[in-house]
PDB file of C-alpha atoms in Angstrom:
ATOM      1  CA  ARG A  28     -62.168   0.268  14.314  1.00  0.00           C
ATOM      2  CA  ARG A  29     -59.142   1.651  15.082  1.00  0.00           C
ATOM      3  CA  PRO A  30     -56.355   2.318  11.874  1.00  0.00           C
ATOM      4  CA  CYS A  31     -53.337  -0.033  11.665  1.00  0.00           C
ATOM      5  CA  PHE A  32     -50.668   1.893  13.456  1.00  0.00           C
ATOM      6  CA  ARG A  33     -47.107   0.804  13.470  1.00  0.00           C
ATOM      7  CA  VAL A  34     -44.685   1.170  16.377  1.00  0.00           C
ATOM      8  CA  CYS A  35     -41.509   2.742  16.022  1.00  0.00           C
ATOM      9  CA  TYR A  36     -38.578   0.039  17.209  1.00  0.00           C
ATOM     10  CA  ILE A  37     -36.124   2.856  18.266  1.00  0.00           C
ATOM     11  CA  CYS A  38     -38.565   4.382  20.020  1.00  0.00           C
ATOM     12  CA  GLY A  39     -41.602   2.739  20.908  1.00  0.00           C
ATOM     13  CA  ARG A  40     -44.251   5.859  19.615  1.00  0.00           C
ATOM     14  CA  GLU A  41     -47.264   4.455  17.492  1.00  0.00           C
ATOM     15  CA  PHE A  42     -46.776   6.233  13.540  1.00  0.00           C
ATOM     16  CA  GLY A  43     -49.271   5.213  10.376  1.00  0.00           C
ATOM     17  CA  SER A  44     -48.056   2.704   7.806  1.00  0.00           C
ATOM     18  CA  GLN A  45     -46.744   5.497   5.334  1.00  0.00           C
ATOM     19  CA  SER A  46     -44.857   7.654   7.904  1.00  0.00           C
ATOM     20  CA  ILE A  47     -43.415   5.139   9.675  1.00  0.00           C
ATOM     21  CA  SER A  48     -40.445   4.453   6.226  1.00  0.00           C
ATOM     22  CA  ILE A  49     -40.064   8.198   7.078  1.00  0.00           C
ATOM     23  CA  HIS A  50     -39.951   8.439  11.095  1.00  0.00           C
ATOM     24  CA  GLU A  51     -37.703   5.713  11.244  1.00  0.00           C
ATOM     25  CA  PRO A  52     -34.338   7.149   9.433  1.00  0.00           C
ATOM     26  CA  GLN A  53     -35.309  10.599  11.199  1.00  0.00           C
ATOM     27  CA  CYS A  54     -35.792   8.713  14.621  1.00  0.00           C
ATOM     28  CA  LEU A  55     -32.501   6.519  14.361  1.00  0.00           C
ATOM     29  CA  GLU A  56     -30.284   9.481  13.024  1.00  0.00           C
ATOM     30  CA  LYS A  57     -31.372  11.217  16.291  1.00  0.00           C
ATOM     31  CA  TRP A  58     -30.536   8.320  18.945  1.00  0.00           C
ATOM     32  CA  HIS A  59     -27.276   8.160  17.065  1.00  0.00           C
ATOM     33  CA  ILE A  60     -26.252  12.375  18.084  1.00  0.00           C
ATOM     34  CA  GLU A  61     -28.167  11.766  21.798  1.00  0.00           C
ATOM     35  CA  ASN A  62     -26.095   8.178  22.270  1.00  0.00           C
ATOM     36  CA  ASN A  63     -22.602  10.483  21.212  1.00  0.00           C
ATOM     37  CA  GLN A  64     -23.312  13.025  23.541  1.00  0.00           C
ATOM     38  CA  LEU A  65     -23.781  10.410  26.547  1.00  0.00           C
ATOM     39  CA  PRO A  66     -20.464   9.170  28.752  1.00  0.00           C
ATOM     40  CA  ARG A  67     -19.318   6.232  27.521  1.00  0.00           C
ATOM     41  CA  HIS A  68     -20.130   3.820  30.063  1.00  0.00           C
ATOM     42  CA  LEU A  69     -23.900   4.672  29.344  1.00  0.00           C
ATOM     43  CA  ARG A  70     -23.609   4.604  25.378  1.00  0.00           C
ATOM     44  CA  ARG A  71     -25.426   1.446  24.402  1.00  0.00           C
ATOM     45  CA  ALA A  72     -25.322  -0.813  20.869  1.00  0.00           C
ATOM     46  CA  GLU A  73     -27.750   0.608  17.516  1.00  0.00           C
ATOM     47  CA  PRO A  74     -31.014  -0.850  17.991  1.00  0.00           C
ATOM     48  CA  ARG A  75     -31.777  -3.264  15.252  1.00  0.00           C
ATOM     49  CA  LYS A  76     -34.821  -3.538  13.574  1.00  0.00           C
ATOM     50  CA  PRO A  77     -36.420  -7.381  14.973  1.00  0.00           C
ATOM     51  CA  GLU A  78     -37.160  -9.797  12.745  1.00  0.00           C
ATOM     52  CA  VAL A  79     -40.539 -11.137  12.675  1.00  0.00           C
ATOM     53  CA  LEU A  80     -41.815 -14.518  11.168  1.00  0.00           C
ATOM     54  CA  THR A  81     -44.121 -13.768   8.743  1.00  0.00           C
ATOM     55  CA  GLY A  82     -47.310 -16.166   7.538  1.00  0.00           C
ATOM     56  CA  GLY A  83     -49.733 -15.255   9.854  1.00  0.00           C
ATOM     57  CA  SER A  84     -52.423 -13.800  10.267  1.00  0.00           C
ATOM     58  CA  CYS A  85     -51.267 -11.422  13.420  1.00  0.00           C
ATOM     59  CA  THR A  86     -48.471 -10.226  11.776  1.00  0.00           C
ATOM     60  CA  LEU A  87     -48.699  -6.834  12.643  1.00  0.00           C
ATOM     61  CA  THR A  88     -49.352  -7.681  15.874  1.00  0.00           C
ATOM     62  CA  ALA A  89     -46.244  -9.496  16.067  1.00  0.00           C
ATOM     63  CA  GLU A  90     -44.567  -6.904  14.412  1.00  0.00           C
ATOM     64  CA  ASN A  91     -45.930  -4.532  17.021  1.00  0.00           C
ATOM     65  CA  GLU A  92     -44.438  -6.755  19.815  1.00  0.00           C
ATOM     66  CA  ALA A  93     -41.053  -7.126  19.076  1.00  0.00           C
ATOM     67  CA  ALA A  94     -40.895  -3.042  18.227  1.00  0.00           C
ATOM     68  CA  TYR A  95     -42.079  -2.467  21.772  1.00  0.00           C
ATOM     69  CA  HIS A  96     -39.581  -4.945  23.205  1.00  0.00           C
ATOM     70  CA  SER A  97     -36.792  -3.692  21.191  1.00  0.00           C
ATOM     71  CA  ALA A  98     -37.798  -0.331  22.140  1.00  0.00           C
ATOM     72  CA  GLN A  99     -37.723  -1.231  25.692  1.00  0.00           C
ATOM     73  CA  ALA A 100     -34.480  -2.986  25.500  1.00  0.00           C
ATOM     74  CA  GLN A 101     -33.385   0.494  25.238  1.00  0.00           C
ATOM     75  CA  LEU A 102     -34.067   1.901  28.776  1.00  0.00           C
ATOM     76  CA  LEU A 103     -31.331   1.362  31.850  1.00  0.00           C
ATOM     77  CA  PRO A 104     -32.631   0.616  34.997  1.00  0.00           C
ATOM     78  CA  CYS A 105     -31.607   2.859  38.139  1.00  0.00           C
ATOM     79  CA  GLY A 106     -29.036   1.568  40.114  1.00  0.00           C
ATOM     80  CA  ASN A 107     -30.989   2.451  43.270  1.00  0.00           C
ATOM     81  CA  CYS A 108     -34.620   1.988  42.953  1.00  0.00           C
ATOM     82  CA  GLY A 109     -34.703  -0.716  39.750  1.00  0.00           C
ATOM     83  CA  ARG A 110     -36.820   1.819  37.656  1.00  0.00           C
ATOM     84  CA  THR A 111     -35.798   2.030  33.879  1.00  0.00           C
ATOM     85  CA  PHE A 112     -35.269   5.331  31.824  1.00  0.00           C
ATOM     86  CA  LEU A 113     -33.630   6.365  28.997  1.00  0.00           C
ATOM     87  CA  PRO A 114     -29.602   7.208  29.405  1.00  0.00           C
ATOM     88  CA  ASP A 115     -29.480  10.907  29.083  1.00  0.00           C
ATOM     89  CA  ARG A 116     -32.704  10.866  31.889  1.00  0.00           C
ATOM     90  CA  LEU A 117     -31.209   8.270  34.146  1.00  0.00           C
ATOM     91  CA  ILE A 118     -28.674  10.361  35.101  1.00  0.00           C
ATOM     92  CA  VAL A 119     -30.990  13.227  35.802  1.00  0.00           C
ATOM     93  CA  HIS A 120     -32.524  11.032  37.706  1.00  0.00           C
ATOM     94  CA  GLN A 121     -29.446   9.312  40.480  1.00  0.00           C
ATOM     95  CA  LYS A 122     -29.179  12.967  41.712  1.00  0.00           C
ATOM     96  CA  CYS A 123     -32.200  13.075  43.548  1.00  0.00           C
ATOM     97  CA  CYS A 124     -33.127   8.797  44.144  1.00  0.00           C
ATOM     98  CA  ARG A 125     -32.590   7.890  47.198  1.00  0.00           C
TER      99      ARG A 125
END
């Protein structure tokens, strides 16, 4: 049986239940540094931790799904092809996208 992992709402990666509390503040700090280095038109609003209604047997699954969707919402679509990228990668992609 697979151990219970939690998804980071900022980057979308999985972490153990103990290490997620260490990871999230560091990830958010890294996100702020990277976001401030972007051009003003590509800067995003700070991601918020999703609020999931509790009281069901699938709370971890629901929390992970909400966190994953929060991380995916941080991606920006390419104006040419429609694929989604992190803002710093979008700049690189647009140089070669036709």
